[in-house]
Coordinates of C-alpha atoms and ligand atoms in Angstrom, one line a residue:
X1 CA -1.0 53.2 -12.1
X2 CA 1.1 50.2 -11.1
X3 CA 1.4 48.5 -7.8
X4 CA 4.4 49.6 -5.7
X5 CA 6.6 46.7 -4.6
X6 CA 8.8 47.0 -1.4
X7 CA 12.1 45.3 -1.2
X8 CA 12.4 41.8 0.2
X9 CA 12.8 41.9 3.9
X10 CA 11.2 45.3 4.4
X11 CA 9.7 45.4 7.8
X12 CA 6.1 46.4 8.5
X13 CA 5.3 47.3 12.0
X14 CA 3.1 49.2 14.4
X15 CA 4.1 51.5 17.2
X16 CA 2.9 52.6 20.7
X17 CA 4.4 53.9 23.9
X18 CA 4.0 52.8 27.5
X19 CA 2.2 55.7 29.1
X20 CA -0.2 56.0 26.2
X21 CA -1.5 52.5 26.5
X22 CA -0.5 50.6 29.7
X23 CA -2.6 52.2 32.4
X24 CA -1.8 50.5 35.8
X25 CA 0.0 53.7 36.8
X26 CA 0.6 52.7 40.4
X27 CA 0.7 48.9 40.1
X28 CA 3.5 46.4 41.0
X29 CA 5.7 49.0 42.4
X30 CA 5.6 51.6 39.7
X31 CA 6.3 55.0 41.0
X32 CA 4.9 58.3 39.5
X33 CA 6.4 59.8 36.5
X34 CA 6.3 63.5 35.3
X35 CA 3.3 62.5 33.2
X36 CA 1.3 61.3 36.3
X37 CA 2.1 64.5 38.0
X38 CA 1.2 66.7 34.9
X39 CA -1.9 64.8 34.0
X40 CA -3.1 64.9 37.6
X41 CA -2.8 68.5 37.7
X42 CA -6.0 70.3 37.0
X43 CA -6.0 72.3 33.8
X44 CA -3.0 70.6 32.1
X45 CA -4.7 68.0 29.9
X46 CA -8.0 67.9 28.2
X47 CA -10.9 67.2 30.5
X48 CA -8.2 66.3 33.1
X49 CA -7.7 63.1 31.4
X50 CA -4.6 60.9 32.3
X51 CA -3.0 57.6 31.3
X52 CA -4.2 55.9 34.6
X53 CA -6.2 53.3 32.8
X54 CA -5.5 54.1 29.1
X55 CA -6.0 50.9 27.1
X56 CA -5.3 48.6 30.0
X57 CA -2.5 47.1 27.9
X58 CA -0.5 46.3 31.1
X59 CA -3.1 43.5 31.7
X60 CA -4.4 42.9 28.2
X61 CA -1.1 42.6 26.4
X62 CA -1.5 38.9 25.4
X63 CA -4.8 39.7 23.7
X64 CA -3.2 42.8 21.9
X65 CA -0.3 40.7 20.7
X66 CA -2.8 38.1 19.4
X67 CA -4.5 40.8 17.5
X68 CA -1.2 42.1 16.0
X69 CA -0.3 38.5 15.0
X70 CA -3.7 38.0 13.4
X71 CA -2.9 41.1 11.2
X72 CA 0.4 39.8 10.2
X73 CA 2.3 42.7 11.9
X74 CA 6.0 41.9 11.7
X75 CA 7.4 44.3 14.3
X76 CA 6.2 46.1 17.3
X77 CA 7.8 49.3 18.5
X78 CA 6.9 49.8 22.1
X79 CA 8.5 51.8 25.0
X80 CA 9.5 50.8 28.5
X81 CA 8.1 52.8 31.5
X82 CA 11.2 53.9 33.4
X83 CA 9.4 54.2 36.8
X84 CA 8.1 50.7 36.5
X85 CA 11.6 49.4 36.2
X86 CA 13.7 51.8 38.3
X87 CA 11.0 53.4 40.6
X88 CA 12.0 56.9 41.7
X89 CA 14.8 56.8 39.2
X90 CA 17.1 55.0 41.6
X91 CA 19.3 52.0 41.0
X92 CA 17.1 49.4 42.7
X93 CA 15.4 47.3 40.1
X94 CA 11.7 46.7 40.5
X95 CA 11.7 43.0 39.4
X96 CA 7.9 43.0 38.8
X97 CA 8.2 45.9 36.5
X98 CA 11.1 44.5 34.5
X99 CA 9.4 41.1 34.4
X100 CA 6.5 42.7 32.5
X101 CA 8.7 43.7 29.7
X102 CA 10.5 40.2 29.7
X103 CA 7.1 38.6 29.3
X104 CA 6.1 41.1 26.6
X105 CA 9.3 40.4 24.6
X106 CA 8.8 36.5 24.9
X107 CA 5.1 37.0 23.9
X108 CA 6.2 38.8 20.8
X109 CA 8.9 36.4 19.8
X110 CA 6.5 33.6 20.4
X111 CA 4.1 35.1 17.8
X112 CA 6.9 35.9 15.4
X113 CA 6.9 39.7 15.9
X114 CA 10.2 41.5 16.2
X115 CA 10.4 43.8 19.2
X116 CA 11.8 47.3 18.6
X117 CA 12.3 48.8 22.1
X118 CA 12.3 52.4 22.9
X119 CA 13.9 53.3 26.3
X120 CA 12.6 56.8 26.7
X121 CA 9.1 57.8 25.6
X122 CA 8.8 60.7 28.1
X123 CA 8.2 58.9 31.4
X124 CA 10.9 60.6 33.5
X125 CA 10.4 59.4 37.3
X126 CA 9.0 62.3 39.1
X127 CA 11.8 62.0 41.8
X128 CA 14.4 62.8 39.1
X129 CA 12.2 65.8 38.0
X130 CA 12.3 67.0 41.6
X131 CA 16.1 66.8 41.4
X132 CA 16.1 69.0 38.3
X133 CA 15.0 66.9 35.4
X134 CA 16.5 67.0 32.0
X135 CA 18.0 70.4 32.4
X136 CA 20.1 69.0 35.1
X137 CA 23.2 67.0 33.9
X138 CA 22.9 64.3 36.6
X139 CA 19.8 63.0 34.8
X140 CA 22.1 61.8 31.9
X141 CA 23.7 59.1 34.1
X142 CA 20.4 58.0 35.4
X143 CA 19.2 57.5 31.9
X144 CA 22.4 55.5 31.2
X145 CA 21.6 53.3 34.2
X146 CA 18.1 52.5 32.8
X147 CA 19.7 51.7 29.4
X148 CA 22.1 49.3 31.1
X149 CA 19.5 47.5 33.3
X150 CA 17.1 47.1 30.3
X151 CA 19.7 45.9 27.9
X152 CA 21.2 43.5 30.3
X153 CA 18.0 41.8 30.8
X154 CA 16.5 41.9 27.3
X155 CA 19.5 42.2 25.1
X156 CA 19.6 38.6 24.5
X157 CA 16.2 38.7 22.7
X158 CA 15.8 42.3 21.5
X159 CA 17.8 43.2 18.5
X160 CA 16.6 46.7 17.7
X161 CA 16.9 49.5 20.4
X162 CA 15.8 53.2 20.2
X163 CA 17.4 55.4 22.9
X164 CA 15.0 58.4 22.8
X165 CA 11.6 59.1 21.1
X166 CA 11.5 62.6 19.9
X167 CA 14.2 64.7 21.7
X168 CA 12.5 67.9 20.5
X169 CA 9.4 67.1 22.5
X170 CA 11.3 66.0 25.6
X171 CA 13.2 69.3 25.5
X172 CA 11.4 72.0 23.7
X173 CA 7.8 71.0 23.7
X174 CA 8.1 70.2 27.5
X175 CA 10.5 72.9 28.7
X176 CA 9.9 75.9 26.2
X177 CA 6.4 75.5 24.8
X178 CA 5.1 74.1 28.0
X179 CA 2.4 71.8 26.6
X180 CA 3.9 68.5 27.7
X181 CA 5.3 67.5 31.3
X182 CA 6.9 69.1 33.1
X183 CA 5.1 72.1 31.5
X184 CA 7.9 74.8 31.7
X185 CA 8.3 77.7 29.6
X186 CA 12.0 78.4 29.8
X187 CA 14.2 78.7 26.8
X188 CA 17.5 78.2 28.5
X189 CA 16.4 75.2 30.4
X190 CA 14.9 73.7 27.3
X191 CA 18.2 74.0 25.4
X192 CA 20.0 72.5 28.3
X193 CA 17.5 69.6 28.4
X194 CA 18.1 69.1 24.7
X195 CA 21.8 68.8 25.3
X196 CA 21.4 66.3 28.1
X197 CA 18.9 64.2 26.2
X198 CA 21.4 64.0 23.2
X199 CA 24.3 63.3 25.6
X200 CA 22.4 60.5 27.3
X201 CA 21.7 59.0 23.9
X202 CA 25.4 59.1 22.9
X203 CA 26.4 57.6 26.3
X204 CA 23.8 54.8 26.2
X205 CA 24.7 53.6 22.7
X206 CA 27.9 51.8 23.7
X207 CA 26.3 50.5 26.9
X208 CA 23.5 48.8 24.9
X209 CA 26.1 47.4 22.5
X210 CA 28.2 46.0 25.2
X211 CA 25.3 44.2 26.7
X212 CA 23.8 43.1 23.4
X213 CA 26.6 42.8 20.9
X214 CA 24.4 41.9 18.0
X215 CA 22.1 44.9 18.7
X216 CA 21.3 47.6 16.3
X217 CA 20.9 50.9 18.1
X218 CA 19.3 54.1 16.9
X219 CA 17.3 57.2 18.0
X220 CA 13.8 58.5 16.8
X221 CA 13.7 62.3 16.4
X222 CA 10.4 63.9 15.2
X223 CA 10.9 65.7 12.0
X224 CA 8.5 68.4 11.0
X225 CA 10.2 69.9 7.8
X226 CA 9.6 73.6 7.1
X227 CA 8.8 75.1 3.6
X228 CA 8.8 78.8 3.0
X229 CA 5.3 80.3 2.2
X230 CA 7.0 82.2 -0.8
X231 CA 10.4 82.6 -2.2
X232 CA 10.8 86.0 -0.3
X233 CA 14.1 86.1 1.6
X234 CA 12.0 86.6 4.9
X235 CA 10.0 83.4 4.3
X236 CA 13.0 81.4 3.4
X237 CA 14.8 82.6 6.5
X238 CA 11.7 81.8 8.6
X239 CA 11.8 78.3 7.1
X240 CA 15.5 77.9 7.8
X241 CA 15.1 79.0 11.5
X242 CA 12.3 76.5 11.9
X243 CA 14.4 73.9 10.5
X244 CA 17.2 74.8 12.8
X245 CA 14.9 74.8 15.8
X246 CA 13.2 71.6 15.1
X247 CA 15.5 69.4 13.0
X248 CA 19.1 70.6 12.8
X249 CA 19.6 71.4 16.5
X250 CA 19.1 67.6 17.1
X251 CA 20.2 66.0 13.8
X252 CA 23.5 67.9 13.4
X253 CA 25.0 66.7 16.7
X254 CA 23.8 63.1 16.2
X255 CA 25.4 63.0 12.8
X256 CA 28.7 64.6 14.3
X257 CA 28.2 68.2 12.9
X258 CA 28.0 70.1 16.3
X259 CA 25.1 72.5 17.0
X260 CA 24.3 74.6 13.9
X261 CA 26.2 77.9 14.0
X262 CA 23.4 80.0 12.6
X263 CA 21.1 78.8 15.4
X264 CA 23.7 79.5 18.1
X265 CA 23.9 82.9 16.8
X266 CA 20.0 83.3 16.7
X267 CA 19.5 81.9 20.1
X268 CA 22.3 84.1 21.5
X269 CA 20.8 87.1 19.9
X270 CA 17.3 86.2 21.3
X271 CA 18.9 85.7 24.8
X272 CA 18.1 82.1 25.0
X273 CA 21.7 81.2 25.7
X274 CA 22.5 83.6 28.5
X275 CA 25.8 81.8 29.3
X276 CA 26.5 80.6 25.8
X277 CA 27.0 76.8 25.4
X278 CA 28.7 76.7 28.8
X279 CA 26.8 73.5 29.6
X280 CA 28.6 71.7 26.8
X281 CA 31.7 70.0 28.3
X282 CA 34.8 68.7 26.5
X283 CA 34.0 65.5 24.6
X284 CA 30.2 65.9 24.8
X285 CA 29.8 66.5 21.0
X286 CA 32.0 63.4 20.2
X287 CA 30.0 61.4 22.7
X288 CA 26.7 62.5 21.0
X289 CA 28.0 61.6 17.6
X290 CA 28.4 58.0 18.6
X291 CA 27.9 55.9 15.5
X292 CA 24.4 54.7 15.2
X293 CA 23.0 51.8 13.1
X294 CA 19.9 53.5 12.0
X295 CA 17.9 56.7 12.5
X296 CA 14.2 56.5 13.1
X297 CA 11.9 59.0 11.4
X298 CA 8.8 60.2 13.2
X299 CA 6.9 62.3 10.6
X300 CA 3.3 63.3 10.3
X301 CA 3.2 66.7 8.7
X302 CA 5.1 69.9 7.7
X303 CA 5.1 73.6 8.5
X304 CA 4.7 76.4 6.0
X305 CA 6.7 79.4 7.3
X306 CA 6.1 83.1 6.8
X307 CA 8.8 85.5 7.8
X308 CA 6.2 88.0 8.9
X309 CA 4.6 85.8 11.4
X310 CA 7.9 84.7 12.7
X311 CA 8.7 88.3 13.7
X312 CA 5.7 88.1 16.0
X313 CA 6.1 84.9 17.8
X314 CA 8.2 81.7 17.2
X315 CA 5.4 79.3 17.8
X316 CA 2.9 80.9 15.5
X317 CA 5.2 81.2 12.7
X318 CA 3.4 78.6 10.6
X319 CA 0.5 79.4 8.2
X320 CA -2.1 77.1 6.9
X321 CA -2.5 75.8 3.3
X322 CA -6.2 76.5 2.2
X323 CA -6.0 73.8 -0.5
X324 CA -4.7 70.9 1.6
X325 CA -6.4 68.2 3.7
X326 CA -5.9 68.4 7.4
X327 CA -6.2 65.6 10.0
X328 CA -8.1 66.0 13.3
X329 CA -4.9 67.2 14.9
X330 CA -5.0 70.0 12.4
X331 CA -2.0 68.7 10.7
X332 CA -1.6 69.1 7.0
X333 CA -1.5 65.8 5.0
X334 CA 1.8 66.3 3.1
X335 CA 3.4 63.1 2.0
X336 CA 6.0 64.8 -0.1
X337 CA 7.4 66.1 3.3
X338 CA 8.3 62.4 4.4
X339 CA 9.7 61.8 0.9
X340 CA 12.0 64.8 1.1
X341 CA 13.1 63.9 4.6
X342 CA 14.1 60.5 3.7
X343 CA 16.2 61.8 0.9
X344 CA 17.7 64.5 3.0
X345 CA 18.7 61.8 5.8
X346 CA 20.2 59.7 3.0
X347 CA 22.0 62.3 0.8
X348 CA 22.8 65.1 3.3
X349 CA 23.3 63.2 6.5
X350 CA 24.4 59.9 5.2
X351 CA 22.2 57.9 7.5
X352 CA 23.3 54.2 7.3
X353 CA 19.8 52.9 7.6
X354 CA 16.4 54.5 8.2
X355 CA 13.2 53.2 9.7
X356 CA 10.0 55.2 9.5
X357 CA 9.4 54.7 13.3
X358 CA 6.1 56.7 13.4
X359 CA 3.6 57.8 10.7
X360 CA -0.1 58.1 11.0
X361 CA -3.1 60.3 11.4
X362 CA -5.8 61.1 13.8
X363 CA -9.4 60.6 12.5
X364 CA -12.3 60.0 14.9
X365 CA -14.4 57.6 12.9
X366 CA -16.6 55.3 15.1
X367 CA -17.9 51.8 15.2
X368 CA -20.9 51.1 13.0
X369 CA -23.7 48.7 13.8
X370 CA -21.8 45.9 12.4
X371 CA -18.7 46.5 14.4
X372 CA -16.9 48.0 11.6
X373 CA -14.9 51.2 11.4
X374 CA -14.7 52.7 8.0
X375 CA -11.6 55.0 8.3
X376 CA -11.0 55.5 4.6
X377 CA -9.3 58.7 5.2
X378 CA -6.7 57.0 7.2
X379 CA -6.1 54.4 4.4
X380 CA -5.7 57.3 1.9
X381 CA -3.2 59.0 4.3
X382 CA -1.2 55.9 4.8
X383 CA -1.2 55.0 1.2
X384 CA 0.1 58.4 0.1
X385 CA 2.8 58.4 2.7
X386 CA 3.9 54.8 2.0
X387 CA 4.1 55.7 -1.7
X388 CA 6.5 58.4 -0.7
X389 CA 8.5 56.0 1.3
X390 CA 8.6 53.6 -1.7
X391 CA 9.7 56.5 -4.1
X392 CA 12.5 57.4 -1.6
X393 CA 13.8 53.8 -1.7
X394 CA 13.8 53.8 -5.4
X395 CA 16.0 57.0 -5.1
X396 CA 18.4 55.0 -3.0
X397 CA 17.3 55.9 0.5
X398 CA 18.1 52.9 2.8
X399 CA 14.7 52.7 4.3
X400 CA 14.4 49.2 6.0
X401 CA 11.0 49.4 7.6
X402 CA 7.8 51.4 8.4
X403 CA 5.8 51.6 11.7
X404 CA 2.3 52.9 11.7
X405 CA 1.4 55.2 14.6
X406 CA -0.5 53.7 16.2
X407 CA -1.4 50.2 16.8
X408 CA -4.5 51.2 18.8
X409 CA -6.3 54.4 19.8
X410 CA -4.7 55.7 22.9
X411 CA -3.9 58.7 25.2
X412 CA -2.7 61.7 23.2
X413 CA -0.9 63.4 26.0
X414 CA -2.4 66.9 26.8
X415 CA -5.3 66.2 24.4
X416 CA -6.3 63.2 26.4
X417 CA -8.5 60.7 24.5
X418 CA -9.7 63.1 22.0
X419 CA -7.5 62.0 19.0
X420 CA -7.7 58.5 17.6
X421 CA -4.6 57.4 15.8
X422 CA -5.1 53.7 16.0
X423 CA -5.7 51.1 13.2
X424 CA -7.5 49.4 16.1
X425 CA -10.4 51.2 17.6
X426 CA -10.5 51.1 21.5
X427 CA -13.8 51.5 23.3
X428 CA -12.4 53.1 26.5
X429 CA -15.6 52.1 28.5
X430 CA -15.5 48.3 27.7
X431 CA -11.8 48.1 26.6
X432 CA -13.1 46.2 23.5
X433 CA -10.8 46.4 20.4
X434 CA -12.2 46.7 17.0
X435 CA -9.8 46.4 13.9
X436 CA -10.6 49.4 11.8
X437 CA -10.8 49.0 7.9
X438 CA -7.2 50.5 7.8
X439 CA -6.0 47.4 9.9
X440 CA -7.4 45.1 7.3
X441 CA -6.0 47.1 4.6
X442 CA -2.6 47.1 6.3
X443 CA -2.7 43.3 6.6
X444 CA -3.0 43.1 2.8
X445 CA -0.1 45.6 2.3
X446 CA 2.0 43.5 4.5
X447 CA 1.1 40.2 2.9
X448 CA 1.8 41.4 -0.5
X449 CA 4.7 43.6 0.5
X450 CA 3.3 46.2 -1.9
X451 CA 0.8 49.1 -2.2
X452 CA -2.0 48.1 -4.7
X453 CA -2.8 50.8 -7.1
X454 CA -6.6 50.4 -6.6
X455 CA -6.6 50.7 -2.7
Ligands
LIG1 O1 1.3 60.2 20.2 C1 2.3 60.8 19.7 C2 3.5 60.0 20.1 O2 3.6 59.7 21.5 C3 4.7 60.7 19.7 N1 4.7 61.0 18.3 C4 3.6 61.7 17.8 C5 2.3 61.0 18.3 C6 1.1 61.7 17.7 O3 1.0 62.9 18.3

């Protein structure tokens, strides 16, 4: 085995999102978001847990950035909390909220860490939800207002912008599956939400560029590739449908290919598009296809699809792999999935540049008597996935950086604090941070810009 060297200038980062780490949900003028409402509603999240306190990063950010710097982290992908900046989704800026991100960006730059800013990681102001939320077209302009305000203030210092994190989650997981806020189970509304999220992305891109001419702008969909269980036509078709539902419905429009015709037919036949695509107005598809500088890839696992199961129920179409390792999210460890995706984005979609904006795993290893966390399973996971990235780069995929999800353990949405994705362990009682073995391992990867064969 040989060491795997990464290209010069490859960026090694970590990622988080505001609601998952900040806490201070009602401080300094922040108004409630859909996640405050959802998490405060009994029965919606595990043990009723919310992001009210989370990692208290809103107050502890200097200490957290120091920790990042001590590990040699080169870039930090974070999100802004919409209701901190524009409470209630209005146009009136809450200066205290915006100042927080101003200080955070300065703090990063002072430590030599490059900020990657995500505008939307699921914190829709509740007031906008009350007016219809993402299924309502007016929400698009509200998001563009947010993009304008934030890029005006931070565009002189933030070079890398991500409009949306995981449009599939914002639309389908939240409006069709119902596991995320606002918790709807309504196919037509979910598909309208998807369109408005994509449209708001396309409209925000030129706004960010106008305010920050040097900026690079992209989007970070979640990609869960599907593989057929067997080569039977039913299984192949099931994988194709999952791919259309999860990947192509979002990726095709972003890359100028309109909504995939096979999925339009499938959804129509299922009754999910009762009025067809009447919510798509002239020019929308061109707007959505605004050229981007990069695409972000959020990838953790894959799905194995069986046609038989698909006939029963869409969400249970996946079957498990008895010979594979699974993380504590019950997600299969499948590094070839990321490798395949990077190739697909390069060869099929022609992505100009790719960042792996999220990759990581949940394992609940605790702190031992010496203050150490021996999370060897995470090191193995990261090593395998990074090796896949390296292989894709050698194939020609333009992958420019990689971000571990997550910098620290945090609030895993409806699963509360039950899942630990961090390379930093967080003791939620004391808010003490403990670098896990994976953090120290990652520091060495960054220093050498390579994966050592023995690690
Ligand atoms: O924690 C989430 C994150 O908010 C979005 N991508 C997936 C992560 C793990 O589930």
